[in-house]
PDB file of C-alpha atoms in Angstrom:
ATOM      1  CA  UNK A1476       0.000   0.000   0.000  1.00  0.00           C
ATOM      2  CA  UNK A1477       1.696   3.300  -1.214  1.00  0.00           C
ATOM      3  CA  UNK A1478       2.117   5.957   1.844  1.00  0.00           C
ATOM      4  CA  UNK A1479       0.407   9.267   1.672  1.00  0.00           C
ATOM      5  CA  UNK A1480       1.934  12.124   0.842  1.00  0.00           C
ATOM      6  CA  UNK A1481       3.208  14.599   3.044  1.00  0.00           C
ATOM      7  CA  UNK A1482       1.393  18.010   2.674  1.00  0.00           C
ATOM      8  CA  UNK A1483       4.597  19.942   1.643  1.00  0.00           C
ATOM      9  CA  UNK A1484       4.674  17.516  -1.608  1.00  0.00           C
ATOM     10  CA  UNK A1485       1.466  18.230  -1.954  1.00  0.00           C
ATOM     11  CA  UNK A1486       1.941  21.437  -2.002  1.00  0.00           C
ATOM     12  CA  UNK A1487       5.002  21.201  -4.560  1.00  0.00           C
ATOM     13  CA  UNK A1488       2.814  18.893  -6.736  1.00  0.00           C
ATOM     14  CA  UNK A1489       0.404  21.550  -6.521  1.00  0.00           C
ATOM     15  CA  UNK A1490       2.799  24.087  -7.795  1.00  0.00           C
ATOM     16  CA  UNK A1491       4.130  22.276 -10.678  1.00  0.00           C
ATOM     17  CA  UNK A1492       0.629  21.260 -11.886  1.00  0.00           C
ATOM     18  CA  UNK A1493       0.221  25.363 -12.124  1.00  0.00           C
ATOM     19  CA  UNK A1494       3.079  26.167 -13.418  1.00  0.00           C
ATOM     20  CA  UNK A1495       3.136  23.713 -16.165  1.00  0.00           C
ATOM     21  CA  UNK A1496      -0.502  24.522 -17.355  1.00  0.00           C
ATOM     22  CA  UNK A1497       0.811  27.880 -18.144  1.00  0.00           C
ATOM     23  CA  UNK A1498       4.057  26.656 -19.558  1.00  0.00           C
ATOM     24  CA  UNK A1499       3.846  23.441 -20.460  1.00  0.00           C
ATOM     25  CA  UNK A1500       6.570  22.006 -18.140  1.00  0.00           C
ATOM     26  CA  UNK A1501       8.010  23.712 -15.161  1.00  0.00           C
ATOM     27  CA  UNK A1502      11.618  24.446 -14.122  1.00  0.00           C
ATOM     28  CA  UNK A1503      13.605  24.376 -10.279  1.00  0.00           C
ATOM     29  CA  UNK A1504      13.551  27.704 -10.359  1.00  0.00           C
ATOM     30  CA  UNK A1505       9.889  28.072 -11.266  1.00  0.00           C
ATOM     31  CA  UNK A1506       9.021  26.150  -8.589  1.00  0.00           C
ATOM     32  CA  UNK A1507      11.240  27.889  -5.841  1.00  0.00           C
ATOM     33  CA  UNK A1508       9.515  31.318  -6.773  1.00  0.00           C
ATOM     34  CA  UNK A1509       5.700  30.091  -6.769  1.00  0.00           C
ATOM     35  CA  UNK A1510       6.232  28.453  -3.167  1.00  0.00           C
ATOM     36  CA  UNK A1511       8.644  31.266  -1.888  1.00  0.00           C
ATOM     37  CA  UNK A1512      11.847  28.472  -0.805  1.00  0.00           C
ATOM     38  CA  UNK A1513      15.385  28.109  -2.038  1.00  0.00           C
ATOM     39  CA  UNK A1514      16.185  26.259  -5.298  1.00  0.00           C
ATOM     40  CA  UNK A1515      17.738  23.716  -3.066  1.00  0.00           C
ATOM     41  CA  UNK A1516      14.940  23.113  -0.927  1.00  0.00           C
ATOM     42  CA  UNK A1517      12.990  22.294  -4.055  1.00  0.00           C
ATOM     43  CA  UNK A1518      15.490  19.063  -5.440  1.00  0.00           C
ATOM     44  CA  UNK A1519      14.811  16.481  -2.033  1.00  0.00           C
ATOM     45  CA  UNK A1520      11.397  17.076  -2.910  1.00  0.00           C
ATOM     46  CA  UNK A1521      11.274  16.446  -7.133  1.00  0.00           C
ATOM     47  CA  UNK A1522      13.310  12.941  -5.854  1.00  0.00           C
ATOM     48  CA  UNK A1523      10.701  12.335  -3.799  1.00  0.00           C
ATOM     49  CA  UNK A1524       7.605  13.143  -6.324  1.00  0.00           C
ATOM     50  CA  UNK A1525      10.299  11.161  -9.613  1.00  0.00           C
ATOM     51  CA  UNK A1526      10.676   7.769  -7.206  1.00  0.00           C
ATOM     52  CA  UNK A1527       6.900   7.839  -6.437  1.00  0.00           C
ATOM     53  CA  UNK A1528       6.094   8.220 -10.268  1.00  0.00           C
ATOM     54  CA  UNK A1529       4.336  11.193  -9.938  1.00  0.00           C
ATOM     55  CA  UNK A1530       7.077  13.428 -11.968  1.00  0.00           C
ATOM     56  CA  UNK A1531       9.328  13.299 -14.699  1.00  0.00           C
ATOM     57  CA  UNK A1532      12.101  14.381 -13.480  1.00  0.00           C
ATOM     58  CA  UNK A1533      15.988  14.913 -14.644  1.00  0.00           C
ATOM     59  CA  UNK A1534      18.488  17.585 -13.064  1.00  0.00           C
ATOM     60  CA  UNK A1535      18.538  20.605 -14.815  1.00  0.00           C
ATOM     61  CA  UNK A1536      15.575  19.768 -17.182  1.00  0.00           C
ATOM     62  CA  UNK A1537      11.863  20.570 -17.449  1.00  0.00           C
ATOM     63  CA  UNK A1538       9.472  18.659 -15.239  1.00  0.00           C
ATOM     64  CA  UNK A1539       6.359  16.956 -15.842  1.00  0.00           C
ATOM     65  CA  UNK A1540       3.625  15.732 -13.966  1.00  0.00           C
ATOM     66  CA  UNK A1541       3.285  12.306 -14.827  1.00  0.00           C
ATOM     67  CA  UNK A1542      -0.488  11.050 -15.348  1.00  0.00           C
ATOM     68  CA  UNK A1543      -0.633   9.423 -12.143  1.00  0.00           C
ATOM     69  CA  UNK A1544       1.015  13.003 -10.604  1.00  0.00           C
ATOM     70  CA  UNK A1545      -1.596  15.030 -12.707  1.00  0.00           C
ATOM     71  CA  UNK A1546      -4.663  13.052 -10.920  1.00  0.00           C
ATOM     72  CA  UNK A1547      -3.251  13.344  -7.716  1.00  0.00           C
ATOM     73  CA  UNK A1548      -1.970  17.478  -8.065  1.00  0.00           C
ATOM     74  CA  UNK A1549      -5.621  18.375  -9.537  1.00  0.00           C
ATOM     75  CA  UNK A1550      -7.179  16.669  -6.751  1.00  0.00           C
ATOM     76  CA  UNK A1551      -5.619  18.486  -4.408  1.00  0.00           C
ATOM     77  CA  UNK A1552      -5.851  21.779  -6.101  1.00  0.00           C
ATOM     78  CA  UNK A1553      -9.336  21.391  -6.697  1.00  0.00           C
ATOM     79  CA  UNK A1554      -9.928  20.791  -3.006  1.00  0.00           C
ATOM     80  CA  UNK A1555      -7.921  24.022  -2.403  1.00  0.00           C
ATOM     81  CA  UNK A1556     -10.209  25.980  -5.007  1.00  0.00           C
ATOM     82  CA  UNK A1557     -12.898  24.752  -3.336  1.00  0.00           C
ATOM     83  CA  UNK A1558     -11.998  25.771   0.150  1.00  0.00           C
ATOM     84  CA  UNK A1559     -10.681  29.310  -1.116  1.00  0.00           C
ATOM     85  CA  UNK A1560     -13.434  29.753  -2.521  1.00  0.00           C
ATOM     86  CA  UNK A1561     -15.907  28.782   0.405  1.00  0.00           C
ATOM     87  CA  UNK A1562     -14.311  31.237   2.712  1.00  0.00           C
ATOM     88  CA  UNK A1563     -14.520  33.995   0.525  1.00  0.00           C
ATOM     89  CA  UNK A1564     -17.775  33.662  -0.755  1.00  0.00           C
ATOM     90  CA  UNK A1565     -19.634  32.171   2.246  1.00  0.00           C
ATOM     91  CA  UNK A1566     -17.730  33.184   4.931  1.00  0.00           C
ATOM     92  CA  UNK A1567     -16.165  36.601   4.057  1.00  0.00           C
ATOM     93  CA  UNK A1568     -12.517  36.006   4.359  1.00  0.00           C
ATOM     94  CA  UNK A1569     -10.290  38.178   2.548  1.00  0.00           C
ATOM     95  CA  UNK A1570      -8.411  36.765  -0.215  1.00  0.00           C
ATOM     96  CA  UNK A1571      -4.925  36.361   1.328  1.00  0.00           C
ATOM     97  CA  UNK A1572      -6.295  34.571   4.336  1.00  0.00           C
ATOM     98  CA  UNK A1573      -8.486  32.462   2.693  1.00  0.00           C
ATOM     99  CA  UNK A1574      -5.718  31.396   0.684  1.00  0.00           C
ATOM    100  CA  UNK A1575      -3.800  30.646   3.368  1.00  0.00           C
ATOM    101  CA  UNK A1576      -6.545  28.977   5.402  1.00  0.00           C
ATOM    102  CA  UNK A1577      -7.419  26.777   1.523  1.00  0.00           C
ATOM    103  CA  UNK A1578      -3.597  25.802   1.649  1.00  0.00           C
ATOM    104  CA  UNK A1579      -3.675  24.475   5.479  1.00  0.00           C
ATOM    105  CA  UNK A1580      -7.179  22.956   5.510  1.00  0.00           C
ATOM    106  CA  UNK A1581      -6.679  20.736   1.718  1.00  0.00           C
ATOM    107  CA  UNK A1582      -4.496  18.624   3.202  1.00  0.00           C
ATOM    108  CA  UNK A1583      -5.965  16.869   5.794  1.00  0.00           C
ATOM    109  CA  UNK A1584      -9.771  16.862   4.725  1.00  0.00           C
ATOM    110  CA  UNK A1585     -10.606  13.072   4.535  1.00  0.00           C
ATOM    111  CA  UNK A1586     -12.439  12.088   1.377  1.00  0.00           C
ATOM    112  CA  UNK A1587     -16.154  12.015   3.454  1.00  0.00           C
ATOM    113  CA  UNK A1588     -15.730  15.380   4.275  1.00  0.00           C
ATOM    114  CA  UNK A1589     -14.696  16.595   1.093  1.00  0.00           C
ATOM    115  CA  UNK A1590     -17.892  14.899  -0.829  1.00  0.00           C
ATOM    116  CA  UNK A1591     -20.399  16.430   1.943  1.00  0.00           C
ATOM    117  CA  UNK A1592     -18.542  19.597   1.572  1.00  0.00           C
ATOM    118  CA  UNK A1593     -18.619  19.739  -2.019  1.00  0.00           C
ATOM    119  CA  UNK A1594     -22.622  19.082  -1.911  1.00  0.00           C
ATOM    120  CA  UNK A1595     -22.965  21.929   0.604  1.00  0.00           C
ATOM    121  CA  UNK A1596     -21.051  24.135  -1.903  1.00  0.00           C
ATOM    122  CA  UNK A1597     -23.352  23.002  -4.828  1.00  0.00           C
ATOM    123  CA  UNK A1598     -26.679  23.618  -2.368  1.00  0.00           C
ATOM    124  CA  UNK A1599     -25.445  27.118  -1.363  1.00  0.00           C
ATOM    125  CA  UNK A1600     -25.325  28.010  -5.544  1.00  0.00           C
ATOM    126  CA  UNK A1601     -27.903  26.167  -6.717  1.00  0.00           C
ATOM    127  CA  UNK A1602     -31.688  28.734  -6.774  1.00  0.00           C
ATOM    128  CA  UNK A1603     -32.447  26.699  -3.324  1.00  0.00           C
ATOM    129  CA  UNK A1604     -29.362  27.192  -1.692  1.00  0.00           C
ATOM    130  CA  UNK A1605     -29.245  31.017  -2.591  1.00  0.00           C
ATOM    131  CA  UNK A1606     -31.562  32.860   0.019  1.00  0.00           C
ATOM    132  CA  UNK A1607     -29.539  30.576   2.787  1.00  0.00           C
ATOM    133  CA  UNK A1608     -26.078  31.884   1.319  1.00  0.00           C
ATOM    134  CA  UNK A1609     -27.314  35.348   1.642  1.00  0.00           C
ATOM    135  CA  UNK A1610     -28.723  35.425   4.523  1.00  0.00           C
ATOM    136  CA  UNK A1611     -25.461  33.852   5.938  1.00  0.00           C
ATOM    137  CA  UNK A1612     -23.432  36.484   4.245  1.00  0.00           C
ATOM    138  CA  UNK A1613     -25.150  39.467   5.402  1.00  0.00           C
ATOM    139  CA  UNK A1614     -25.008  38.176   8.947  1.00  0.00           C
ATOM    140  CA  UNK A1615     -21.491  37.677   8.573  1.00  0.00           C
ATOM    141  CA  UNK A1616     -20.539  40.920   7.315  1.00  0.00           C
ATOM    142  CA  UNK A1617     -22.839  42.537  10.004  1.00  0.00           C
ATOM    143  CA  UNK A1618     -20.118  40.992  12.404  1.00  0.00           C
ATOM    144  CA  UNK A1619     -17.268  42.407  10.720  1.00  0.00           C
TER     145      UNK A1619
END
């Protein structure tokens, strides 16, 4: 049974996966930038993502998610969309936090919560959900 990944190569999975759809492929030095740590920092971790098959990776050449990486980075960027976009919609975080918040809270959401969360998200959008979302937002902003 193949471990889990840590949440920091999640997070590095997370950054190639937007780096390379905008470019194609991503480099070291991309990927330093995007999550703010030394070029250095960012090798241990490609070694890790290459021997688990989730990258293509080669020193000093472009990286690729592999198709088993892609799965695996979009799921956990879509959970981070998700959560983003729940606290600053619903709740009425500001962007910055909320990202933050997104980045902390994708990692450890089992699967269960995700789903019901994901229905909640639909429910507050759909034409049912809408006066409840509202009415939530108002007397959240009224506490601000």
């Amino acid at each position: 049974m193949e471990k889990k990944l840590t949440s920091g190569l999640e997070d590095y999975l997370e950054a190639i996966y937007l780096i390379q759809e905008k470019e194609g492929s991503a480099r070291v030095k991309q990927i330093a930038e995007k999550m703010s740590v030394r070029a250095a920092s960012v090798t241990g971790a490609l070694q890790s993502l290459s021997a688990k098959g989730l990258i293509n990776y080669t020193p000093y050449e472009h990286i690729r998610l592999t198709k088993k990486g892609r799965n695996e980075a979009v799921r956990v960027e879509s959970r981070h969309r998700l959560l983003k976009r729940f606290f600053e919609d619903v709740l009425c975080v500001d962007e910055q936090k909320a990202g933050e918040a997104a980045c902390k809270c994708e990692h450890g959401l089992h699967q269960e919560i995700y789903d019901k969360f994901t229905s909640l998200m639909y429910f507050l959008e759909s034409p049912e959900g809408a006066e409840l979302a509202d009415t939530l937002k108002k007397r959240l902003n009224n506490q601000q």
